[in-house]
Amino acid sequence: MGSSKKHKDKDRESKKKRKHRSRSRSPRDKEKKKRHRERSRSRSPVREEPILVEEYERSRNEESRRSRQEPIPASLPAEANSNLSGEAQVSGDGSSLSIAETNRLRAQLGLKPLDVPETGDGEDSKPKKSEGVHAPAINMGEKKKADKLREKLSTRKEKRNMEKNLLEVKGLGDSDSGDEGAAAWVRKSRKIEKEKELAEKRAKMLEEMDEDFGIGGLVEEEFKREKDQKQAYRSQDLSGLRVEHAMDKFEEGRGVILTLKDKGILDEEQDDVLVNVNIEDDERAEKNIENKKKKPDYKPYDEPQYDEYGMMKPTSMLSKYDEEIEGARKESFMLGSGGSYDAAHEKRMAEIRQQLRAQGQTLQVAAPTIAAEYMTKEEMEAAASFKKVKKKVRKIRKKEVLKADDLLPLPEESAEDNFGSRARGRGRAEPIEEGELPADEGQEDQKPVVDGAATSLDQPVKQEPEDDDMLGPDEDLSNVVIEEDEAQNELQGMLAKARKLKLKKERNRAPEMIEQVSATIKPKSETDAAGNIVLNSTSEFCRNLGEIPTYGLSGNREEERDEIMDMELELMEQRQRQEEQEEITGGWNEVDIDENPVDIKGEETSVLEEEPIAGAGVGAALALAQKKGFIEDEGPKKAPGLSSKYLELQAQNYTIQDKRYDDLDEKNRKRDRYQGGMVTDFKEKDTYKPEVKLDYVDESGRSLSQKEAFRQLSHRFHGKGSGKKKTEKRGKKVEEELLMKRMSSTDTPLNTLSLLQDKQRTEKSPFIVLSGSRGFTSNTISKPS
Amino acid sequence: MLEITCNDRLGKKVRVKCNEDDTIGDLKKLIAAQTGTRADKIVLKKWYTIFKDHVTLGDYEIHDGQNLELYYQ
């Protein structure tokens, strides 16, 4: 180990030494080495690109020779200078070529020559050119410079020329010619005079000559004829001219002056066109208005254009630009022979167009309107007429339906015994006939009679539950008349009378009517007295009063009690009076009402009622259960509409399975599939109003409240129940509820009350001392084990 | 005209004269002519940017006297 370490140390030392040596190498050594490297490099490319390198070698030789022969021009910039000198110095290195060499190389490579900014290069390249080896490099920089200079010169020259021209032009103040002096002017004017004279002389001579030959007359004649011809420019001459206005601009019987339209002097191809200046102005104004309208450019559902024959015109693409591209199109017409134009053709065309239009049918649908909230008069009438028809149909149908009334004709049924119930049911909407009196109907309405046909479902149900309590199921209800108050009856009677009196004034038949009505009223009241039980609302009220179970239980109604007693007594008296009356009239018995008023004072005895004992029998046990809340008291909660009579209407095949909530959907689906519900309405069961009650139970069979049921349903629907904590909480609540129910309703949970009573009994004192004192230390309340 | 120095740091260092509107490909040819390596084996770099053949020196903003790294592929 140790030996190896020593070895390493040695190694390091030797390395150090070497390093040192290398650092200490002299610069001359370096150069030598460089040269050596260069030599080796120059050898290697020979193998790769022999020709290129040969040339390169040669050029370098030349370069070196040249540089030796010619001194470097002074105009060369420092950089290039250094390059060249570098080249000369480090020729062995060969890291940089001269410009010329580079240019040659570039030429071989197919590149353009270098653009050298200096001028001295041209001289450089000359000798090469003579040798025919190297074309002189065009000095791009110089060329550019020269171009620029030339341009500058030319512009300068032009400018000078222009200035010269401007100098030559005379200003307004400058005189024209050289007639500055008065003498010159005089000379000039004289010359002009002379010329004038000469001209006159010549004219005279010519005239003389004309007269000699007789030409003057000829010329005059010619002139005259020409004048005549000009005057004779007629409408015939206008034939073939174009008028550049629409036909409808010209009205019959109105003269319009047309002039030749202006046109360019040079364009001879255009024909002469006649226009009226005013009409042209009008057209322009129209166009301006049209432009101002700012019609939308894009009209996807534009109405199609029709040509003069009523055919649809194919719309060109982007027709809105037509005017801009081709110029405005103008309507025009050509004047026919004789310079006139016949508009008959146009008229015929218009006629044809109209005909075609008449043949066409519009595809436009009437625009939808907002439905009015109120009916118009016409609609009302229509509706009324429709209603009538409907009514008729209904009547027919009604006859088709068989009712229990139709099947069982009552023995004593007569026109008078029809107490209006059927008539009411059938035709309430029917207008009152003339013979009938409204009072009559009112009277009848007040006394609905429960007759033998009361078993039909139509009959009033309101009174049923009370009946059930008192009457046996077999008892005949045929003779029960439910009567309203006497006072009410009287009032109604008076009102009827008043109405009758009013009618009497109006009609002459009135007296008969009164008789008739009185006849109908009287026997009824008699029959009432004869064989029916009268249930009036007062007695009903009193009967119900006795049944209030909680009244006075809390023991805080003592001040009211006397009043109630008084009222009860009064009612008693009233009833007795009634009974007497009834006894006089006939043999019918009143509904059994408890005679004596409710014993309110009897309940005074105990605030805390004693817990009932279950030992006495099943009834007692049930009573206890009810009291404790095991059984719910259903008596008062019983629905008024649900009587023993309708038990048959309740579900016959009612099973607990129907209540199951988890397959409700499936059942519904099945039902939907096989029967699509009722199609026709069930006339027989019109008045049947089933009482629907949905019960939901949880897993343990406990019936759920609405809220709980919803929760369960929701959980089922979402497939996610409430958390563990919440369910626990709810379970605890349910348990508590159960405990509460089981708890004695008359005592505290710790039975303190019974203990208290025990204590009192043993001590025989009406009180108990809670705070401990010497005398009573032994008597403290203690929980029984 | 500008002169560029190209150096692979293995012993070759050349100075090349060229135009500003020469492409890198042209420059490579010139370098190849001077050094004797094949032009298509030359890679010119400046830091991590490899110069592409079809782009001119002017576009790469290579100016006079700049140093390019010379690599071989």
mmCIF file of C-alpha atoms in Angstrom, chain A residues 329-501:
data_model
loop_
_atom_site.group_PDB
_atom_site.id
_atom_site.type_symbol
_atom_site.label_atom_id
_atom_site.label_comp_id
_atom_site.label_asym_id
_atom_site.label_seq_id
_atom_site.Cartn_x
_atom_site.Cartn_y
_atom_site.Cartn_z
ATOM 1 C CA ARG A 329 -76.747 53.185 -68.304
ATOM 2 C CA LYS A 330 -79.169 55.607 -69.751
ATOM 3 C CA GLU A 331 -82.468 54.908 -71.300
ATOM 4 C CA SER A 332 -82.727 56.146 -74.766
ATOM 5 C CA PHE A 333 -84.749 55.788 -77.918
ATOM 6 C CA MET A 334 -84.054 56.407 -81.544
ATOM 7 C CA LEU A 335 -86.142 58.779 -83.540
ATOM 8 C CA GLY A 336 -87.707 57.006 -86.465
ATOM 9 C CA SER A 337 -88.131 58.158 -89.995
ATOM 10 C CA GLY A 338 -89.595 61.602 -90.187
ATOM 11 C CA GLY A 339 -88.042 62.452 -86.849
ATOM 12 C CA SER A 340 -90.902 60.989 -84.845
ATOM 13 C CA TYR A 341 -91.227 58.154 -82.407
ATOM 14 C CA ASP A 342 -94.212 55.854 -82.035
ATOM 15 C CA ALA A 343 -94.987 54.869 -78.440
ATOM 16 C CA ALA A 344 -97.646 52.349 -79.416
ATOM 17 C CA HIS A 345 -95.201 49.486 -79.221
ATOM 18 C CA GLU A 346 -94.329 50.446 -75.690
ATOM 19 C CA LYS A 347 -97.939 50.534 -74.734
ATOM 20 C CA ARG A 348 -98.512 47.090 -76.099
ATOM 21 C CA MET A 349 -95.578 45.778 -74.157
ATOM 22 C CA ALA A 350 -96.968 47.296 -70.978
ATOM 23 C CA GLU A 351 -100.273 45.598 -71.617
ATOM 24 C CA ILE A 352 -98.625 42.227 -72.116
ATOM 25 C CA ARG A 353 -96.656 42.721 -68.950
ATOM 26 C CA GLN A 354 -99.774 43.487 -67.008
ATOM 27 C CA GLN A 355 -101.483 40.415 -68.360
ATOM 28 C CA LEU A 356 -98.603 38.218 -67.365
ATOM 29 C CA ARG A 357 -98.565 39.716 -63.927
ATOM 30 C CA ALA A 358 -102.252 39.029 -63.514
ATOM 31 C CA GLN A 359 -101.670 35.389 -64.384
ATOM 32 C CA GLY A 360 -98.989 34.987 -61.765
ATOM 33 C CA GLN A 361 -99.685 33.792 -58.265
ATOM 34 C CA THR A 362 -97.952 35.135 -55.254
ATOM 35 C CA LEU A 363 -96.251 32.731 -52.956
ATOM 36 C CA GLN A 364 -96.275 35.192 -50.133
ATOM 37 C CA VAL A 365 -97.971 34.036 -46.977
ATOM 38 C CA ALA A 366 -99.906 36.537 -44.925
ATOM 39 C CA ALA A 367 -97.706 38.017 -42.235
ATOM 40 C CA PRO A 368 -98.330 36.512 -38.808
ATOM 41 C CA THR A 369 -100.193 38.798 -36.424
ATOM 42 C CA ILE A 370 -100.157 38.878 -32.679
ATOM 43 C CA ALA A 371 -103.155 37.124 -31.266
ATOM 44 C CA ALA A 372 -105.588 39.584 -29.729
ATOM 45 C CA GLU A 373 -106.481 39.228 -26.112
ATOM 46 C CA TYR A 374 -110.102 40.030 -26.687
ATOM 47 C CA MET A 375 -112.526 38.486 -29.067
ATOM 48 C CA THR A 376 -113.933 40.584 -31.799
ATOM 49 C CA LYS A 377 -117.615 40.840 -32.311
ATOM 50 C CA GLU A 378 -117.580 38.424 -35.213
ATOM 51 C CA GLU A 379 -115.587 35.944 -33.229
ATOM 52 C CA MET A 380 -118.022 36.192 -30.369
ATOM 53 C CA GLU A 381 -120.891 35.463 -32.677
ATOM 54 C CA ALA A 382 -119.084 32.560 -34.190
ATOM 55 C CA ALA A 383 -118.265 31.199 -30.765
ATOM 56 C CA ALA A 384 -121.878 31.567 -29.655
ATOM 57 C CA SER A 385 -123.145 29.683 -32.653
ATOM 58 C CA PHE A 386 -120.569 26.980 -32.065
ATOM 59 C CA LYS A 387 -121.633 26.693 -28.462
ATOM 60 C CA LYS A 388 -125.169 26.068 -29.474
ATOM 61 C CA VAL A 389 -124.165 23.193 -31.621
ATOM 62 C CA LYS A 390 -122.108 21.738 -28.824
ATOM 63 C CA LYS A 391 -125.015 21.972 -26.461
ATOM 64 C CA LYS A 392 -127.231 20.036 -28.745
ATOM 65 C CA VAL A 393 -124.736 17.254 -28.955
ATOM 66 C CA ARG A 394 -124.398 17.165 -25.230
ATOM 67 C CA LYS A 395 -128.098 16.818 -24.773
ATOM 68 C CA ILE A 396 -128.250 13.854 -27.035
ATOM 69 C CA ARG A 397 -125.456 12.168 -25.240
ATOM 70 C CA LYS A 398 -127.063 12.793 -21.907
ATOM 71 C CA LYS A 399 -130.104 10.948 -23.011
ATOM 72 C CA GLU A 400 -128.040 8.009 -24.010
ATOM 73 C CA VAL A 401 -126.560 7.638 -20.551
ATOM 74 C CA LEU A 402 -128.683 5.473 -18.290
ATOM 75 C CA LYS A 403 -129.006 6.649 -14.728
ATOM 76 C CA ALA A 404 -130.411 5.111 -11.646
ATOM 77 C CA ASP A 405 -133.154 7.745 -11.643
ATOM 78 C CA ASP A 406 -134.339 6.678 -15.026
ATOM 79 C CA LEU A 407 -134.510 3.067 -14.065
ATOM 80 C CA LEU A 408 -136.438 3.454 -10.822
ATOM 81 C CA PRO A 409 -139.448 5.624 -11.293
ATOM 82 C CA LEU A 410 -140.691 6.523 -7.857
ATOM 83 C CA PRO A 411 -144.292 5.794 -7.048
ATOM 84 C CA GLU A 412 -145.115 9.297 -5.829
ATOM 85 C CA GLU A 413 -143.040 10.987 -8.508
ATOM 86 C CA SER A 414 -144.848 13.824 -10.126
ATOM 87 C CA ALA A 415 -144.091 17.135 -11.669
ATOM 88 C CA GLU A 416 -144.162 18.734 -8.274
ATOM 89 C CA ASP A 417 -142.088 16.089 -6.574
ATOM 90 C CA ASN A 418 -139.208 16.712 -8.857
ATOM 91 C CA PHE A 419 -137.386 18.849 -6.345
ATOM 92 C CA GLY A 420 -135.210 20.477 -8.836
ATOM 93 C CA SER A 421 -132.159 18.424 -8.142
ATOM 94 C CA ARG A 422 -132.361 16.584 -11.413
ATOM 95 C CA ALA A 423 -133.457 19.597 -13.321
ATOM 96 C CA ARG A 424 -130.552 21.419 -11.804
ATOM 97 C CA GLY A 425 -128.134 18.756 -12.723
ATOM 98 C CA ARG A 426 -129.261 18.574 -16.258
ATOM 99 C CA GLY A 427 -129.861 22.045 -17.459
ATOM 100 C CA ARG A 428 -128.517 24.676 -15.171
ATOM 101 C CA ALA A 429 -127.385 26.749 -18.094
ATOM 102 C CA GLU A 430 -130.791 26.692 -19.716
ATOM 103 C CA PRO A 431 -132.514 30.013 -19.770
ATOM 104 C CA ILE A 432 -135.491 30.380 -17.477
ATOM 105 C CA GLU A 433 -138.637 29.718 -19.352
ATOM 106 C CA GLU A 434 -141.350 32.232 -19.337
ATOM 107 C CA GLY A 435 -143.835 30.219 -17.399
ATOM 108 C CA GLU A 436 -141.463 29.405 -14.581
ATOM 109 C CA LEU A 437 -140.669 31.831 -11.876
ATOM 110 C CA PRO A 438 -137.192 32.356 -10.544
ATOM 111 C CA ALA A 439 -138.572 32.443 -7.028
ATOM 112 C CA ASP A 440 -139.921 29.005 -7.514
ATOM 113 C CA GLU A 441 -136.557 27.621 -8.334
ATOM 114 C CA GLY A 442 -134.945 29.340 -5.417
ATOM 115 C CA GLN A 443 -137.453 27.811 -3.086
ATOM 116 C CA GLU A 444 -136.779 24.400 -4.380
ATOM 117 C CA ASP A 445 -133.067 24.784 -4.152
ATOM 118 C CA GLN A 446 -133.244 25.453 -0.481
ATOM 119 C CA LYS A 447 -134.695 22.115 0.326
ATOM 120 C CA PRO A 448 -132.689 19.258 -0.973
ATOM 121 C CA VAL A 449 -134.639 16.152 -0.106
ATOM 122 C CA VAL A 450 -132.975 12.873 0.572
ATOM 123 C CA ASP A 451 -135.494 10.526 -0.884
ATOM 124 C CA GLY A 452 -135.527 6.904 -1.796
ATOM 125 C CA ALA A 453 -133.028 7.425 -4.517
ATOM 126 C CA ALA A 454 -130.470 8.649 -2.053
ATOM 127 C CA THR A 455 -128.343 5.608 -2.682
ATOM 128 C CA SER A 456 -127.229 7.047 -5.972
ATOM 129 C CA LEU A 457 -123.912 8.721 -5.707
ATOM 130 C CA ASP A 458 -125.291 12.066 -6.798
ATOM 131 C CA GLN A 459 -126.867 12.748 -3.459
ATOM 132 C CA PRO A 460 -125.221 15.087 -0.991
ATOM 133 C CA VAL A 461 -122.558 13.430 1.061
ATOM 134 C CA LYS A 462 -122.025 16.145 3.623
ATOM 135 C CA GLN A 463 -124.484 14.866 6.118
ATOM 136 C CA GLU A 464 -123.365 11.248 5.964
ATOM 137 C CA PRO A 465 -120.729 10.990 8.676
ATOM 138 C CA GLU A 466 -122.961 12.403 11.358
ATOM 139 C CA ASP A 467 -125.659 10.019 10.299
ATOM 140 C CA ASP A 468 -123.337 7.117 10.623
ATOM 141 C CA ASP A 469 -122.690 7.830 14.204
ATOM 142 C CA MET A 470 -126.259 7.756 15.204
ATOM 143 C CA LEU A 471 -128.118 5.565 12.823
ATOM 144 C CA GLY A 472 -127.642 1.936 12.174
ATOM 145 C CA PRO A 473 -126.669 0.966 8.697
ATOM 146 C CA ASP A 474 -130.039 -0.618 8.074
ATOM 147 C CA GLU A 475 -132.062 2.385 9.054
ATOM 148 C CA ASP A 476 -134.091 3.964 6.346
ATOM 149 C CA LEU A 477 -133.126 7.487 5.521
ATOM 150 C CA SER A 478 -135.823 7.986 2.987
ATOM 151 C CA ASN A 479 -137.826 10.470 4.968
ATOM 152 C CA VAL A 480 -135.101 12.726 6.247
ATOM 153 C CA VAL A 481 -135.386 16.277 5.139
ATOM 154 C CA ILE A 482 -132.514 18.502 5.933
ATOM 155 C CA GLU A 483 -134.013 21.827 6.734
ATOM 156 C CA GLU A 484 -132.393 25.167 6.900
ATOM 157 C CA ASP A 485 -133.114 27.613 9.647
ATOM 158 C CA GLU A 486 -136.655 28.863 10.082
ATOM 159 C CA ALA A 487 -135.439 32.392 9.947
ATOM 160 C CA GLN A 488 -133.590 31.753 6.760
ATOM 161 C CA ASN A 489 -136.655 30.151 5.297
ATOM 162 C CA GLU A 490 -138.685 33.109 6.276
ATOM 163 C CA LEU A 491 -136.240 35.498 4.747
ATOM 164 C CA GLN A 492 -136.252 33.568 1.537
ATOM 165 C CA GLY A 493 -139.998 33.554 1.533
ATOM 166 C CA MET A 494 -140.118 37.284 1.998
ATOM 167 C CA LEU A 495 -137.649 37.851 -0.735
ATOM 168 C CA ALA A 496 -139.681 35.666 -3.044
ATOM 169 C CA LYS A 497 -142.735 37.588 -2.165
ATOM 170 C CA ALA A 498 -141.061 40.861 -2.938
ATOM 171 C CA ARG A 499 -139.944 39.548 -6.230
ATOM 172 C CA LYS A 500 -143.398 38.299 -6.964
ATOM 173 C CA LEU A 501 -144.887 41.662 -6.183
#
